[in-house]
PDB file of C-alpha atoms in Angstrom:
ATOM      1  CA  UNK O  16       0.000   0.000   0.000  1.00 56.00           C
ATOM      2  CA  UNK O  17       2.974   2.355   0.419  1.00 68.00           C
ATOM      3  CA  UNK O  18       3.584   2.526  -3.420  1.00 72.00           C
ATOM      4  CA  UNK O  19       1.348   5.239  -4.230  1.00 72.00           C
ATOM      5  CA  UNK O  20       3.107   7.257  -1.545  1.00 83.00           C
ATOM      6  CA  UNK O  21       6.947   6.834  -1.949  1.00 90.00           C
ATOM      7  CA  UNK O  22       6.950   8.794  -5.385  1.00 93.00           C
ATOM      8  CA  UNK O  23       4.438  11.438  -4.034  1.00 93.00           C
ATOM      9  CA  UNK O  24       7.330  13.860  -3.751  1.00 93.00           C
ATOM     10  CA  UNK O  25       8.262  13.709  -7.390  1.00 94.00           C
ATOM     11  CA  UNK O  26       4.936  13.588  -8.464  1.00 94.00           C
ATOM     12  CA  UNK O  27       4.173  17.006  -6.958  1.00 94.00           C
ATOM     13  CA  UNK O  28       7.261  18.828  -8.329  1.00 93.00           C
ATOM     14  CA  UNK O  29       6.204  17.508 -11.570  1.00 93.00           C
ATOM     15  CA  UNK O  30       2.502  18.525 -11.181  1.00 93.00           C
ATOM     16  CA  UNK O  31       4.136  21.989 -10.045  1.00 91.00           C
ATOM     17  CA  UNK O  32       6.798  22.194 -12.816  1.00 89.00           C
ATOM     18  CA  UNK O  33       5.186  25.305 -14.959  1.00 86.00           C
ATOM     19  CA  UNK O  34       5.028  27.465 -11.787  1.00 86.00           C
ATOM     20  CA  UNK O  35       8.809  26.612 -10.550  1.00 87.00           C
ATOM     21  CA  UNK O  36      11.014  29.592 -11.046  1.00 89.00           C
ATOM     22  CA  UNK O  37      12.893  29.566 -14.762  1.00 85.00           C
ATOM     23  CA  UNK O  38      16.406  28.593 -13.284  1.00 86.00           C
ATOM     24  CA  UNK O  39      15.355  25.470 -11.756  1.00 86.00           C
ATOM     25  CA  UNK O  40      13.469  24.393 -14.778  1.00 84.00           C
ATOM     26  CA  UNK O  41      16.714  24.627 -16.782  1.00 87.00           C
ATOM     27  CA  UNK O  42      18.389  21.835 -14.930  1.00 87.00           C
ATOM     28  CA  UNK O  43      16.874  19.577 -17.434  1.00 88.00           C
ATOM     29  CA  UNK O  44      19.145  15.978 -15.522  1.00 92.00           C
ATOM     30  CA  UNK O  45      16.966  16.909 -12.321  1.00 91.00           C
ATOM     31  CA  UNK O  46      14.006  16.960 -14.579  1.00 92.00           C
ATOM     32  CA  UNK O  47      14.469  13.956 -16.164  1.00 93.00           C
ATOM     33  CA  UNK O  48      14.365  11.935 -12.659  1.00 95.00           C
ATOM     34  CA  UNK O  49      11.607  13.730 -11.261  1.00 94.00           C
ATOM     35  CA  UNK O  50       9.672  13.245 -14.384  1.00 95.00           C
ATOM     36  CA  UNK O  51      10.697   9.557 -13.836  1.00 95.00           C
ATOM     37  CA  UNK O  52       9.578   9.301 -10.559  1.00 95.00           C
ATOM     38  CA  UNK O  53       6.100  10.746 -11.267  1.00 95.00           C
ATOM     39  CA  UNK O  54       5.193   8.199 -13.888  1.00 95.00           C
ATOM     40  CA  UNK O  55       6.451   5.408 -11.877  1.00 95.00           C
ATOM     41  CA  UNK O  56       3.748   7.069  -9.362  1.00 95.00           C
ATOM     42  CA  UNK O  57       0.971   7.249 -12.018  1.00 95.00           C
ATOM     43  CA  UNK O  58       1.799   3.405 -13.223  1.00 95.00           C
ATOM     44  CA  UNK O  59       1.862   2.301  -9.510  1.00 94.00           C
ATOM     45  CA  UNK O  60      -1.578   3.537  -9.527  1.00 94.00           C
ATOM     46  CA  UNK O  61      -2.519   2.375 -12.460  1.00 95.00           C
ATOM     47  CA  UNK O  62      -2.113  -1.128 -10.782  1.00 93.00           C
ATOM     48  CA  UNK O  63      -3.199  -0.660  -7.734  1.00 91.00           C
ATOM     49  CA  UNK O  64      -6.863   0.971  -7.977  1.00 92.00           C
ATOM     50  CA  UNK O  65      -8.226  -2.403  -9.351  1.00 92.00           C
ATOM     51  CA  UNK O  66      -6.473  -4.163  -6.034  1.00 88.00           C
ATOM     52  CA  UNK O  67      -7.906  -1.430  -4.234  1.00 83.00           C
ATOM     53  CA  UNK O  68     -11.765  -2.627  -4.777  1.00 80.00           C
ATOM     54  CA  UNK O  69     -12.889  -4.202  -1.527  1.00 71.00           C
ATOM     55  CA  UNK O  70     -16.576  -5.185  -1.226  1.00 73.00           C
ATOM     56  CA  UNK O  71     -15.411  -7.017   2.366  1.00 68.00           C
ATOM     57  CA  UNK O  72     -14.676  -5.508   5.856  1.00 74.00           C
ATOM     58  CA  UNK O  73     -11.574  -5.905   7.181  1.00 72.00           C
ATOM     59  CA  UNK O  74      -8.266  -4.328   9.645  1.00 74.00           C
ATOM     60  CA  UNK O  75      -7.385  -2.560   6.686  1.00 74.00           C
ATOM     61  CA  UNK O  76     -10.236  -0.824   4.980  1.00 81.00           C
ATOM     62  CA  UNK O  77     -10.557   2.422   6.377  1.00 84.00           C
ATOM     63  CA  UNK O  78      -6.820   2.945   4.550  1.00 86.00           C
ATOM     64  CA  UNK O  79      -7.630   1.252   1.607  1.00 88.00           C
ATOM     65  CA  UNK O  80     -10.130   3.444   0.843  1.00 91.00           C
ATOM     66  CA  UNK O  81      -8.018   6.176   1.416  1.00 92.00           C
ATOM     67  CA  UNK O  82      -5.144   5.268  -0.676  1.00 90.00           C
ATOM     68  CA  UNK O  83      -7.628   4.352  -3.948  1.00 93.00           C
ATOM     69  CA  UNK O  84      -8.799   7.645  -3.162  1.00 95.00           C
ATOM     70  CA  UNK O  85      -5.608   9.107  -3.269  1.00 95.00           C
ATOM     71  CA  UNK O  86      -4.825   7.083  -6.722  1.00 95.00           C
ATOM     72  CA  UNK O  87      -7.360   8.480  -8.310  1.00 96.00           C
ATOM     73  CA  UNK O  88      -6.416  11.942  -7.718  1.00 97.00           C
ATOM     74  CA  UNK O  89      -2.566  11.274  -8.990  1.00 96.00           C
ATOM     75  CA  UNK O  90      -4.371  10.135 -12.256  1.00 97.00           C
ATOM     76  CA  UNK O  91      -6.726  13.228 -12.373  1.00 97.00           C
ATOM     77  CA  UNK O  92      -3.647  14.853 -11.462  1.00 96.00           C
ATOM     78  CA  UNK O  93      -1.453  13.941 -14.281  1.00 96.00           C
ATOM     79  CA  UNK O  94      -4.891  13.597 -17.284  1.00 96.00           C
ATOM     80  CA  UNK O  95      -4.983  18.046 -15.649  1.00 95.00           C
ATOM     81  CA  UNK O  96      -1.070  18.411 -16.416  1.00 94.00           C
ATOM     82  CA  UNK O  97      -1.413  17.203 -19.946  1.00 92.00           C
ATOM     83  CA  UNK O  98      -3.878  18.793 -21.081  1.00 90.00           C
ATOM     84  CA  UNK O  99      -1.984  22.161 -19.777  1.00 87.00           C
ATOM     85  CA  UNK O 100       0.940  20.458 -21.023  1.00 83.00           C
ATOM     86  CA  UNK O 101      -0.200  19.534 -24.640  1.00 79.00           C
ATOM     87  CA  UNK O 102      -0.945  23.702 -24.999  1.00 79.00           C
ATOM     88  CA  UNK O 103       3.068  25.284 -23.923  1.00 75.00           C
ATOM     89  CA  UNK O 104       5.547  24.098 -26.230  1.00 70.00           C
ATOM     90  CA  UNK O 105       8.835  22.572 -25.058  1.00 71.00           C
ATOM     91  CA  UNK O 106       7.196  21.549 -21.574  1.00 78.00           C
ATOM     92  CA  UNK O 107       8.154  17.764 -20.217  1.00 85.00           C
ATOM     93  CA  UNK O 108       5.744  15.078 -21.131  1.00 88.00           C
ATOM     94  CA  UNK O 109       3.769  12.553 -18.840  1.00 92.00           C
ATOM     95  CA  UNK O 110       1.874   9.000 -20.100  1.00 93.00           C
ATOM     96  CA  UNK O 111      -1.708   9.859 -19.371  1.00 95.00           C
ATOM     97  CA  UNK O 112      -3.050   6.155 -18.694  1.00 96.00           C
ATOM     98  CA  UNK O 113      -5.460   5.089 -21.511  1.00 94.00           C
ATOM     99  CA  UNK O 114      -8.096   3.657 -19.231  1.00 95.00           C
ATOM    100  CA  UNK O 115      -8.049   6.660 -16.709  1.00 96.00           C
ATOM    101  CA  UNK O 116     -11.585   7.169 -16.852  1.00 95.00           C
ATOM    102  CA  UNK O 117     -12.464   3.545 -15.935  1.00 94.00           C
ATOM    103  CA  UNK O 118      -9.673   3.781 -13.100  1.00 96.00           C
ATOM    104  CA  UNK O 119     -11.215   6.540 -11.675  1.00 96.00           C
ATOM    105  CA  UNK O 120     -14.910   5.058 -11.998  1.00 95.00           C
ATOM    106  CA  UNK O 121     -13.741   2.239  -9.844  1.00 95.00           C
ATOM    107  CA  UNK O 122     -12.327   4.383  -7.178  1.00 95.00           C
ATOM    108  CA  UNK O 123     -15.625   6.324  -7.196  1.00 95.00           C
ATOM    109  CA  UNK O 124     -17.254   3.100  -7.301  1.00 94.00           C
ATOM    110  CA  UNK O 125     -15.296   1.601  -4.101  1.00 93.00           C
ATOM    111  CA  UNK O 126     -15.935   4.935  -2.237  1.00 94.00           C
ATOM    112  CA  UNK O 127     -19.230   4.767  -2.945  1.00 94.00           C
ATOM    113  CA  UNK O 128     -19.722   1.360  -1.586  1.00 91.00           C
ATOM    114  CA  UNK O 129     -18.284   2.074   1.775  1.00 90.00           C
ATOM    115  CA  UNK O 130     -19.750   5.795   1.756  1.00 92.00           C
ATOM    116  CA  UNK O 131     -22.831   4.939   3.868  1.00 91.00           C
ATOM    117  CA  UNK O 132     -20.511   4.245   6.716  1.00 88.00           C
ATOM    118  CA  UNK O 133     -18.717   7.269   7.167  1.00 90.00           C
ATOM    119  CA  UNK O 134     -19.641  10.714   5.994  1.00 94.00           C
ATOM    120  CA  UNK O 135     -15.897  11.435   5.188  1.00 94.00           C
ATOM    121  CA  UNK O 136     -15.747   8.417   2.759  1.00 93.00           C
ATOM    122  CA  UNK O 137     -19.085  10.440   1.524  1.00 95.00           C
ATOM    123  CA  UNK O 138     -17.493  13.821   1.047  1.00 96.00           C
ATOM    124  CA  UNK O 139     -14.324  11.988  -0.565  1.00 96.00           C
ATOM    125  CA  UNK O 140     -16.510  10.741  -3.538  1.00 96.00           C
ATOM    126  CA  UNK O 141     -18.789  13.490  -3.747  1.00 96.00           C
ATOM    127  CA  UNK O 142     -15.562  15.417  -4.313  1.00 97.00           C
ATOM    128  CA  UNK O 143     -13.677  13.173  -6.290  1.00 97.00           C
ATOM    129  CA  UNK O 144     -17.180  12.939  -8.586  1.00 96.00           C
ATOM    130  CA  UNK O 145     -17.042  16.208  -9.012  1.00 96.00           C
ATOM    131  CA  UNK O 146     -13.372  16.524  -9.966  1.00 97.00           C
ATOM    132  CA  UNK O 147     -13.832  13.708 -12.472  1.00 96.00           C
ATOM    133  CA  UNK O 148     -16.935  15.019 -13.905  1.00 95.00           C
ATOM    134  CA  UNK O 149     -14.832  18.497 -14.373  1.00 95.00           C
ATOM    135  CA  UNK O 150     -11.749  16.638 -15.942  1.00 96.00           C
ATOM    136  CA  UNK O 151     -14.429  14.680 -18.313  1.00 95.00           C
ATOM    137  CA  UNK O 152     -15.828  18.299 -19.457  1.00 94.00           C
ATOM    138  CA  UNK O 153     -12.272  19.577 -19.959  1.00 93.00           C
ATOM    139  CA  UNK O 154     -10.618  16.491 -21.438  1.00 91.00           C
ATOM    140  CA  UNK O 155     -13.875  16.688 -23.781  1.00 90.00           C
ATOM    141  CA  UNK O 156     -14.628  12.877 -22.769  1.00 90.00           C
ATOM    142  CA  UNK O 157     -18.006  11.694 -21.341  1.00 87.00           C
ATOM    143  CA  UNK O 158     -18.067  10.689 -17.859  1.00 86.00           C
ATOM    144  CA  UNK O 159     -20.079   7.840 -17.454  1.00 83.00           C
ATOM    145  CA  UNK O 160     -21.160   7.891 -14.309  1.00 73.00           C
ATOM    146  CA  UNK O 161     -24.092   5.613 -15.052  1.00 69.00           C
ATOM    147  CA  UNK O 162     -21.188   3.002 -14.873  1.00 65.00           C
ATOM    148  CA  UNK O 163     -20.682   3.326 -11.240  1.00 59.00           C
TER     149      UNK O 163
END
């Protein structure tokens, strides 16, 4: 469960790169590994949200939860940096995962199954929704929440 969090660091510099000041962006070797380390984040969760769907109670659930929550957001994360990306030249690149909309529908879906139980797990996926419905609209593709 720790794999979504070890490259959380890199992820956010990279997530953060257009607003770091010009001569840190020209170190373009310290790029490269941070860049690195943020997609091994985004493929970790790529893997992980379909582990992360727990219909069962048990010790670990609460975190679970948490952590497929936090998945999903890396992957909205990175699907919002590309498309900011895509419109400056010369910026660095990230893999947007192909099936990001389905990962994120299962996130929303595991939330929702467990939101009855706590009204945190409740405001989680009423706010992920929401984020992923706004990503949908921008990334011009249709949300399909009728999945969940």
């Amino acid at each position: 469960m720790a794999l979504e969090r070890i490259y959380r660091p890199a992820f956010y510099l990279a997530m953060h790169f257009q607003t770091m000041p010009t001569f840190i962006k020209r170190d373009n070797q310290l790029w490269l590994q941070v860049f690195d380390l943020a997609q091994k984040a985004v493929d970790n969760c790529v893997q992980l949200i379909p582990n992360y769907y727990y219909q069962f109670r048990h010790e670990w659930i609460w975190n679970v939860i948490r952590a497929s929550f936090s998945c999903a957001l890396h992957i909205i994360g990175v699907v919002l940096y590309q498309l900011e990306a895509s419109w400056t030249a010369g910026t660095w690149q990230m893999r947007v995962p192909p099936n990001w909309a389905g990962l994120v529908r299962v996130s929303l879906r595991t939330l929702k199954h467990w939101a009855a139980e706590s009204i945190d797990i409740e405001i989680m996926r009423s706010t992920l929704e929401r984020m992923y419905q706004g990503t949908c609209r921008l990334a011009n593709v249709r949300p399909d929440l009728h999945l969940l």
